[in-house]
XYZ file of C-alpha atoms in Angstrom:
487
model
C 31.169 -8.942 -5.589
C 29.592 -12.053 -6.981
C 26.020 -12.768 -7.709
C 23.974 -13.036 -10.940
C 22.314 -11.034 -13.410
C 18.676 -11.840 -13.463
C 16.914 -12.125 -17.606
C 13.612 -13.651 -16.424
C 10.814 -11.211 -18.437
C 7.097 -11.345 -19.061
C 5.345 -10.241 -21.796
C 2.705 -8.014 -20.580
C -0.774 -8.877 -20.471
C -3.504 -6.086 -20.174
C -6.630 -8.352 -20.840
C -9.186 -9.571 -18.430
C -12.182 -8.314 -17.007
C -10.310 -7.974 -13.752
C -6.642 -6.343 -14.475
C -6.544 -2.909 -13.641
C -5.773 -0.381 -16.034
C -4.624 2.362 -14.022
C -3.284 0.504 -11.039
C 0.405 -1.067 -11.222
C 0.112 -5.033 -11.931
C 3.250 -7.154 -12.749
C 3.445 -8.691 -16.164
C 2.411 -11.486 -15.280
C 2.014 -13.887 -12.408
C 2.158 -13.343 -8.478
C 2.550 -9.236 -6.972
C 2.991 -8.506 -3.583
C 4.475 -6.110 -1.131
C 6.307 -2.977 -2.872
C 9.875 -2.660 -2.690
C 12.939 -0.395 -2.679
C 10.558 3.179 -3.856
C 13.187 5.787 -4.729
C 13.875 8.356 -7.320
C 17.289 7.276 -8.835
C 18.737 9.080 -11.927
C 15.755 10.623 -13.056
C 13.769 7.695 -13.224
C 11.057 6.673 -10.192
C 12.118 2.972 -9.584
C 9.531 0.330 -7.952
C 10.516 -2.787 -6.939
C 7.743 -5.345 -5.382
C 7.903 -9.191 -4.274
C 7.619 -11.191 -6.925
C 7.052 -14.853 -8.596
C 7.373 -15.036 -11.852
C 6.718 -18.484 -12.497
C 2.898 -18.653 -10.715
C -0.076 -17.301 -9.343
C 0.482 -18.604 -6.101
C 2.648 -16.819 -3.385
C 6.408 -18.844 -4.049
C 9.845 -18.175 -3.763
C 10.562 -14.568 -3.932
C 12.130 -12.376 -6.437
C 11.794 -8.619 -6.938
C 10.329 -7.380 -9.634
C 11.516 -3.940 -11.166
C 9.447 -1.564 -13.000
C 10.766 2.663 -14.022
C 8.907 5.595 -14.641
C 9.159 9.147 -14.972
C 5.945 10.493 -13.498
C 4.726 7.426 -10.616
C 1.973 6.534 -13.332
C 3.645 4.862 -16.316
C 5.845 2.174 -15.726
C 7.929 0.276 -18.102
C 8.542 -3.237 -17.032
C 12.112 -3.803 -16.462
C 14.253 -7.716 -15.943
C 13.962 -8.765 -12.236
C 16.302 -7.319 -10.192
C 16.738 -9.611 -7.725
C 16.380 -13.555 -7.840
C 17.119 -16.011 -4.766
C 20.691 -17.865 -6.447
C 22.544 -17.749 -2.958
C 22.494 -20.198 -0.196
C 21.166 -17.850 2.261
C 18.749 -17.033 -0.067
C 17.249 -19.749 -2.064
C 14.682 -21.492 -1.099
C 11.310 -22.379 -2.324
C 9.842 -21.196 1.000
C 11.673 -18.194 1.200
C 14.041 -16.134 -1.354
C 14.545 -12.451 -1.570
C 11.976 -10.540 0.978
C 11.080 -7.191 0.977
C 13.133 -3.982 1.456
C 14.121 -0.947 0.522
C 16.190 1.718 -1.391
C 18.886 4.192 -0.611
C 21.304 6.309 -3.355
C 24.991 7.006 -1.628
C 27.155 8.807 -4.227
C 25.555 7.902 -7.017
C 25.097 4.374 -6.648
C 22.246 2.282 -5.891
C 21.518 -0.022 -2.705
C 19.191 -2.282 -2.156
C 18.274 -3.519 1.294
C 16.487 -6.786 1.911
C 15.730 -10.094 3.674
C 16.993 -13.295 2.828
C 15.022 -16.224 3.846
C 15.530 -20.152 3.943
C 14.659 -22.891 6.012
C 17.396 -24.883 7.991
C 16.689 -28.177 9.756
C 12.867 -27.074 9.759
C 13.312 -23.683 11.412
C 12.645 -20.104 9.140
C 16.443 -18.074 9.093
C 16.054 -14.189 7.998
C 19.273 -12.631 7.446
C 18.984 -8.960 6.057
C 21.255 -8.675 2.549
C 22.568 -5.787 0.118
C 22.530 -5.399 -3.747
C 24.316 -2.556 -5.285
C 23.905 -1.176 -9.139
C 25.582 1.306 -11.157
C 22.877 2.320 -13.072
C 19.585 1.108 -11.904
C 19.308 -1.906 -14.121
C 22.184 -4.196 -13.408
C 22.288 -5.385 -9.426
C 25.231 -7.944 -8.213
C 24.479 -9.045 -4.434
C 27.550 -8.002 -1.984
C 29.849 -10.545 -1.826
C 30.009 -10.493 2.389
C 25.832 -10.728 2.568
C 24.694 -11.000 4.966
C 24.964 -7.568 6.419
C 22.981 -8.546 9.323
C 23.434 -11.840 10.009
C 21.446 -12.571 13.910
C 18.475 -10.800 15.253
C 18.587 -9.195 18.584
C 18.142 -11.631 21.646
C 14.511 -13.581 21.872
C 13.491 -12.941 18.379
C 11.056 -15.448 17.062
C 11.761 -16.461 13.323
C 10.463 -13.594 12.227
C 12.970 -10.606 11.283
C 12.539 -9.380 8.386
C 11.884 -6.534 5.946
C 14.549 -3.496 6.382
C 13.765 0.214 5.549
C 17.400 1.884 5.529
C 17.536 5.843 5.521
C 19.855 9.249 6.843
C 19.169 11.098 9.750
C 21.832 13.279 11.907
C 24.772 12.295 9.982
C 24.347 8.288 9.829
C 22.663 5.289 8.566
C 19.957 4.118 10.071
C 17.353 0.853 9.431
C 14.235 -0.450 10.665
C 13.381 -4.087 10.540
C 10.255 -5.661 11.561
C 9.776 -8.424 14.226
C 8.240 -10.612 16.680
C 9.905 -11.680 20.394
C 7.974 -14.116 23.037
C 5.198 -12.172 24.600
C 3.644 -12.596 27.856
C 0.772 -14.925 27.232
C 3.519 -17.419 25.392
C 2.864 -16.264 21.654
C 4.439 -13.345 19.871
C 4.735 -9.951 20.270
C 5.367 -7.102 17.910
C 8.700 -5.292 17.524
C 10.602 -2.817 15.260
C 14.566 -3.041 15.987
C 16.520 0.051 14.925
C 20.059 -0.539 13.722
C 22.586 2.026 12.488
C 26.265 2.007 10.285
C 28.565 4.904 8.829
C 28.875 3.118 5.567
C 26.080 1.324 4.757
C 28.311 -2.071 5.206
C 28.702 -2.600 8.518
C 25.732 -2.531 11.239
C 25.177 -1.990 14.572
C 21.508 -2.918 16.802
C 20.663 0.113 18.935
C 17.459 -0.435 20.051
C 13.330 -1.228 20.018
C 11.723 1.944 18.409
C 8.321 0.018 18.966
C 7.022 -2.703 21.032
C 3.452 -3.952 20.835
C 3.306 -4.931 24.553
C 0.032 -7.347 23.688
C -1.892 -4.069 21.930
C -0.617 -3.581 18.588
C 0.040 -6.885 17.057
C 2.103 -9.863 16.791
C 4.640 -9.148 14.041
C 5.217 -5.565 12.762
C 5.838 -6.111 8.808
C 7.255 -3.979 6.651
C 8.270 -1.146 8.932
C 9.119 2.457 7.763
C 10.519 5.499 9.287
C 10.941 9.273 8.077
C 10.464 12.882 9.423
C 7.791 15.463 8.731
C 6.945 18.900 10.321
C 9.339 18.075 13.057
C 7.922 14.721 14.090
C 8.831 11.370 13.195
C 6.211 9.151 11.703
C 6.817 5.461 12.227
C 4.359 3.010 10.048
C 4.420 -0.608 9.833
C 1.626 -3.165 8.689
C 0.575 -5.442 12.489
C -0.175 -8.980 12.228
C -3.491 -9.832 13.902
C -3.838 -6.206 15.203
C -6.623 -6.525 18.038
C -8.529 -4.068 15.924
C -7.628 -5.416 12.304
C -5.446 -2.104 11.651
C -3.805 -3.288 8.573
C -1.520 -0.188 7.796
C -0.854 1.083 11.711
C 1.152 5.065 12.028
C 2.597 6.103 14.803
C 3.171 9.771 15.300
C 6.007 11.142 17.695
C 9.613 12.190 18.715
C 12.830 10.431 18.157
C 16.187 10.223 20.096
C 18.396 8.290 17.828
C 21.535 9.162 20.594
C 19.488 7.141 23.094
C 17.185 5.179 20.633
C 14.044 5.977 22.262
C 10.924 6.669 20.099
C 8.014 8.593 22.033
C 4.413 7.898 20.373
C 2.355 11.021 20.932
C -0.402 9.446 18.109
C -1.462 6.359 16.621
C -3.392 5.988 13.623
C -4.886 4.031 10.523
C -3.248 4.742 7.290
C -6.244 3.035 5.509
C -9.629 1.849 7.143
C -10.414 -0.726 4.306
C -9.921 -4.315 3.376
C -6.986 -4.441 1.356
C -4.249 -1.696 2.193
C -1.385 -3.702 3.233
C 2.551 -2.869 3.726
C 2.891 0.868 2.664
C 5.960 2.246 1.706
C 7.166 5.665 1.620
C 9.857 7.650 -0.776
C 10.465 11.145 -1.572
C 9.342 12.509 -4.761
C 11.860 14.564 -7.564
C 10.091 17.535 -5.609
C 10.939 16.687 -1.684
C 7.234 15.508 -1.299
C 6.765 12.117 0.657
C 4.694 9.642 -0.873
C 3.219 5.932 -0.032
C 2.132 3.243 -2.525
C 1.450 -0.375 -0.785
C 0.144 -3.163 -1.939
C -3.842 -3.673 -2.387
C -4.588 -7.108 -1.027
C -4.367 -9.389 2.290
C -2.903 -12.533 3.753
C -5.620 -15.243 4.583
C -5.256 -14.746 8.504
C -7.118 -11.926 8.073
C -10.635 -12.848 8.224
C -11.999 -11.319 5.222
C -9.731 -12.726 2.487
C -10.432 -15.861 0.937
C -7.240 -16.963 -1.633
C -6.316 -13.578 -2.961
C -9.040 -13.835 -5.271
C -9.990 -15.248 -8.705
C -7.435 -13.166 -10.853
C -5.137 -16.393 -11.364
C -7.870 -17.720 -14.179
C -5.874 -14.082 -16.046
C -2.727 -15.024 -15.225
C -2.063 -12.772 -12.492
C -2.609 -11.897 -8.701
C -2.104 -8.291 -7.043
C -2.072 -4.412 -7.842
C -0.265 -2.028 -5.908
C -2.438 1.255 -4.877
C -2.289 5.098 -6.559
C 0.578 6.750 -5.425
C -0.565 8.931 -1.972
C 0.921 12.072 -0.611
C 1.230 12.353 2.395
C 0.760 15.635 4.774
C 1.058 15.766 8.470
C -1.467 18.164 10.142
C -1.006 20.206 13.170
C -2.813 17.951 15.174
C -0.691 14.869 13.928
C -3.552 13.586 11.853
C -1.994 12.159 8.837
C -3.319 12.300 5.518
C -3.130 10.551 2.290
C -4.330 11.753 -1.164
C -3.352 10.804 -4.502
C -0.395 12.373 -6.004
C -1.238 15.568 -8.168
C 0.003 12.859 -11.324
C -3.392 11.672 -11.075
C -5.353 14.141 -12.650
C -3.529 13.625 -16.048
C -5.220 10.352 -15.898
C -8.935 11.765 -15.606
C -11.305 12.170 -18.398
C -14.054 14.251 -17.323
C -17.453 13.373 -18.897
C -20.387 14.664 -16.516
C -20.759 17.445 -13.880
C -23.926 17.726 -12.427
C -24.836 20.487 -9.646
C -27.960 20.636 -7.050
C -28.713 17.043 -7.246
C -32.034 15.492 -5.300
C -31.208 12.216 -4.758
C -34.257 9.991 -3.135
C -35.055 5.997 -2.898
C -34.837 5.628 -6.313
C -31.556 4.973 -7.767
C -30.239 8.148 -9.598
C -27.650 6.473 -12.228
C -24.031 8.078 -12.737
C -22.786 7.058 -16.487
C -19.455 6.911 -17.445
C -18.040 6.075 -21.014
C -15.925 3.010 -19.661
C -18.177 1.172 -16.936
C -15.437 -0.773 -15.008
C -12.809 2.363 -15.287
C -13.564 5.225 -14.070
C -13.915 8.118 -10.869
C -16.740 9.707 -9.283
C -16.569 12.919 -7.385
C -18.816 14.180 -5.016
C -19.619 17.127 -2.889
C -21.831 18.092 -0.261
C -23.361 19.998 2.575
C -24.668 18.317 5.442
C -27.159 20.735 6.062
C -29.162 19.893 2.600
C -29.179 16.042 4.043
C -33.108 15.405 4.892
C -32.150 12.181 5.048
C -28.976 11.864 6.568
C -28.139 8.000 4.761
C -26.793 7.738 1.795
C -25.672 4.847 -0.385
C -23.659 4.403 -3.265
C -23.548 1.481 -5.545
C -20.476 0.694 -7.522
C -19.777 -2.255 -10.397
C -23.511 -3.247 -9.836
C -26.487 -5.234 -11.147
C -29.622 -4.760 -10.076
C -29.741 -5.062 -5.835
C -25.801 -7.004 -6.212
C -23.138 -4.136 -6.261
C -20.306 -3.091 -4.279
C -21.751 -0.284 -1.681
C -20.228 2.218 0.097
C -22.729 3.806 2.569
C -22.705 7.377 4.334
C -24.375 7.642 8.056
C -24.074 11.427 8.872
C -25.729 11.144 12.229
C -23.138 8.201 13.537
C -20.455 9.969 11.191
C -19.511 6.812 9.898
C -18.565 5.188 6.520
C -19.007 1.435 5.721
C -17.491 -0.907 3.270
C -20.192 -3.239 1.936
C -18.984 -6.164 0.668
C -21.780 -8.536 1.327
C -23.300 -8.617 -2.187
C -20.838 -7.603 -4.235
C -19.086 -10.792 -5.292
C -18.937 -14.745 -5.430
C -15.564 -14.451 -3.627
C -15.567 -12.344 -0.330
C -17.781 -10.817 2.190
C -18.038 -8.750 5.031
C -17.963 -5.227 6.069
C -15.583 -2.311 7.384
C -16.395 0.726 8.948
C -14.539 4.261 9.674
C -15.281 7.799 11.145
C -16.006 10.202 9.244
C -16.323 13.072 11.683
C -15.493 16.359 10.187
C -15.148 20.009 11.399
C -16.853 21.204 8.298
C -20.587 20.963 7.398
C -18.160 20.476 3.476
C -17.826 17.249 2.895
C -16.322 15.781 -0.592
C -15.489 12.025 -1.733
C -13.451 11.331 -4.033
C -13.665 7.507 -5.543
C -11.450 5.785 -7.637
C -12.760 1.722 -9.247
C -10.673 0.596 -11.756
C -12.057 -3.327 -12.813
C -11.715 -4.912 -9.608
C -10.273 -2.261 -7.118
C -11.926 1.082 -5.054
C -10.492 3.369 -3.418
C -12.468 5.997 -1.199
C -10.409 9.359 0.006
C -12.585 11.674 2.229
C -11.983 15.232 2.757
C -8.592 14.870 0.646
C -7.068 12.066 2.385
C -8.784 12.904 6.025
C -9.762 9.228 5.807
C -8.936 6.619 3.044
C -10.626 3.132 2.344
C -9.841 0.745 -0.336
C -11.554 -2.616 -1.230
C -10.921 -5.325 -3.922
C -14.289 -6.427 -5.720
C -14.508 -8.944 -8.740
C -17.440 -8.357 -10.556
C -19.126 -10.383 -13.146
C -19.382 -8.781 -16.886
C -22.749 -7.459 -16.061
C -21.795 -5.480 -13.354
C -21.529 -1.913 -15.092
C -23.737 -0.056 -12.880
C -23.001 2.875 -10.710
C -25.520 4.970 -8.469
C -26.545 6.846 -5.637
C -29.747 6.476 -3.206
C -31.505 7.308 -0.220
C -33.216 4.814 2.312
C -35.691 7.490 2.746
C -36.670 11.036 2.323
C -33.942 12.959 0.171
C -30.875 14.393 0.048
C -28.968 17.522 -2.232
C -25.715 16.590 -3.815
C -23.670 19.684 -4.507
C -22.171 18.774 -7.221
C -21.357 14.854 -8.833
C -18.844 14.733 -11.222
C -17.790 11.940 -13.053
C -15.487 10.983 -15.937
C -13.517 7.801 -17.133
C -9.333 7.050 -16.438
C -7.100 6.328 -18.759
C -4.632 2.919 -18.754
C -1.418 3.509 -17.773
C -0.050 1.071 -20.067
């Protein structure tokens, strides 16, 4: 094997009224998509796309961070840094991937990229390490040199893991599509040994519905079913973190979709990826931010003025209900995080603003539980990192059964707004919401639907509250508390 060993560091930086203090940020510098999730000698290992040398999206490394309970991470060198000729280049480097153990040792999956004579070439690559820390790229990369026949440029981003006594990976792509531009596709390949590969098959195709590259693909079993998730570009209906719910044949390489699905209905939930907890449970983390094709997001933000761009989201469990309906909750981890402060019962809330205090005004969770039935007014709004009328809102229509984003006045650097059902077979509804500086997330029902949203508020914006349009409503019971930093 040849390759080197990568010393590039950081020094931490926690400061800023924008850096999260309970979400996962890189030391410094540019975060993206998370890589390579496992458990791994007792330690939980995250990997994510990296640049370490800007604030800007460059050529990329991957970042590696440990922990021992998904929450607190200690920052460790990069693991991976583009130093090969199928590799480096300032356009491309080492792409995203994944993480498999085989005997004790380490493997990490992922996609080279480089330009040659103008044209994008994705090859998919292995690094292997004997103790988590230290990774040498395989001296025969690539593993995977060509895509299948009529793949665009885009191939990229492999998820490697067992089923029925073999290897198997998922990589994401794009082929011509009938009206001439591309269409979504997710190739399976399979090996004995991790070394050698062979293409079987298209588990999904997007056939001019889904999208027109499938990014950061994933594939694992639950309750019997096989759950296939990927993150669409320009998905018809802006799905940013698409499931698909259904059988698999790997013999014949034939994927039947029974369900489809939204992992997350917000604005920034992008390129989810799953792992298997210490205790068998599966769980997703993904990155909380967008690309600029997607209509909403204008430059990643303003986070560069701290010297660094992206979080990744809480750590979600996942469950699979009987009727397929998937649902994501933060891991039980969580709670050791929580602080509680204030729990109020039987509260009217009416067109006045009734004002939910926490100790730390820019860190903190709100719970909240209710009964449709005490609604008289069947509105209700909630105002996070506010000041005065400008605030972050999330709003509640329990006659449409639908939940809206409301970004409109909540920032000087992004607007718009994003909706979801929230249709329930219980008159019991709860919310639990997480804001931590300049992220929310929103789980309904315990993961029945989950929304998450970057906002960047000015220092002013402390304020959090709940109000009617009209008439009045009954909260069961608001409870409310501060997080502590994870650092």
């Amino acid at each position: 094997m040849d390759g080197k060993i990568t010393k590039i560091t950081n020094k931490r930086r926690t400061d800023g009224k924008w850096r999260p203090q309970y979400h996962f940020t890189a030391p410094a510098a540019w975060l993206n998509d998370p890589n390579g999730l496992i458990y791994f000698k007792e330690w939980y290992h995250l990997f994510y796309q990296y640049n370490p040398y800007g604030c800007e999206w460059g050529a990329m490394h991957w970042g590696h961070a440990v922990s021992k309970d998904m929450l607190h991470w200690k920052d460790m060198p990069v693991a991976l840094t583009p130093d090969q000729s199928y590799d480096n280049h300032s356009e491309g480097g080492c792409f995203s991937g994944s993480a498999v153990e085989k005997e004790g040792v380490l493997y990490l999956f992922y996609s080279a990229t480089v330009k040659e004579s103008g044209k994008v070439k994705q090859t998919q690559c292995m690094a292997i390490s004997m103790d988590g820390i230290h990774f040498m790229k395989y001296e025969k990369n690539p593993v995977i040199e060509n895509p299948p026949e009529g793949v665009f440029e885009d191939f990229r981003d492999p998820k490697v893991f067992w089923a029925n006594d073999k290897w198997y990976m998922v990589i994401g792509g794009s082929v011509v599509g009938t009206n001439g531009g591309g269409d979504g596709r997710i190739f399976l390949y399979e090996s004995e040994n991790l070394y050698e590969w062979r293409y079987k098959s298209a588990v999904l195709e997007s056939r001019g519905q889904m999208g027109t590259m499938f990014e950061c693909p994933d594939m694992f079993a639950m309750n019997d079913k096989w759950i296939l998730t990927c993150s669409p570009m320009n998905h018809p209906r802006f799905n940013k973190a698409l499931y698909c719910v259904g059988t698999m044949d790997f013999q014949k390489g034939t994927y039947q979709i029974e369900k489809v699905g939204n992992l997350d209905y917000g604005f920034d939930y992008y390129a989810p990826q799953s792992f298997l907890d210490k205790n068998g449970n599966r769980v997703l983390i993904a990155w909380q931010n967008g690309w600029p094709w997607m209509p909403w997001c204008k430059n990643w933000g303003p986070t560069g003025v701290e010297n660094w761009r992206g979080s990744l989201s809480l750590p979600r469990q996942l469950t699979l209900k009987n009727d397929s309906q998937i649902l994501l909750y933060p891991v039980k981890e969580v709670v050791s995080l929580m602080k509680q402060e204030s729990v109020d019962k039987d509260v009217q809330i009416g067109e006045k603003k009734y004002y939910i205090n926490v100790t730390d005004s820019k860190c903190y969770y709100v719970k909240l539980k209710l009964n449709i039935k005490k609604l008289e007014s069947m509105f209700i709004e909630i105002g996070f990192l506010g000041n005065g009328e400008q605030a972050f809102v999330l709003n509640l229509d329990f006659i449409g059964k639908i939940m809206t984003f409301d970004k409109q006045n909540a920032d000087l650097y992004g607007r718009g707004k994003v909706n979801c059902s929230i249709s329930s077979d219980t008159e019991e509804m709860e919310f639990d919401i997480f804001v931590d500086h300049s992220c929310v997330e929103v789980y309904v029902n315990h993961g029945m639907r989950c929304m998450t949203v970057n906002v960047y508020p000015e220092e002013k914006q402390k304020e959090c509250w709940i109000r009617t349009p009209y008439k009045t409503a009954i909260i069961d019971r608001i409870e409310s508390g501060s997080m502590h930093s994870i650092w």
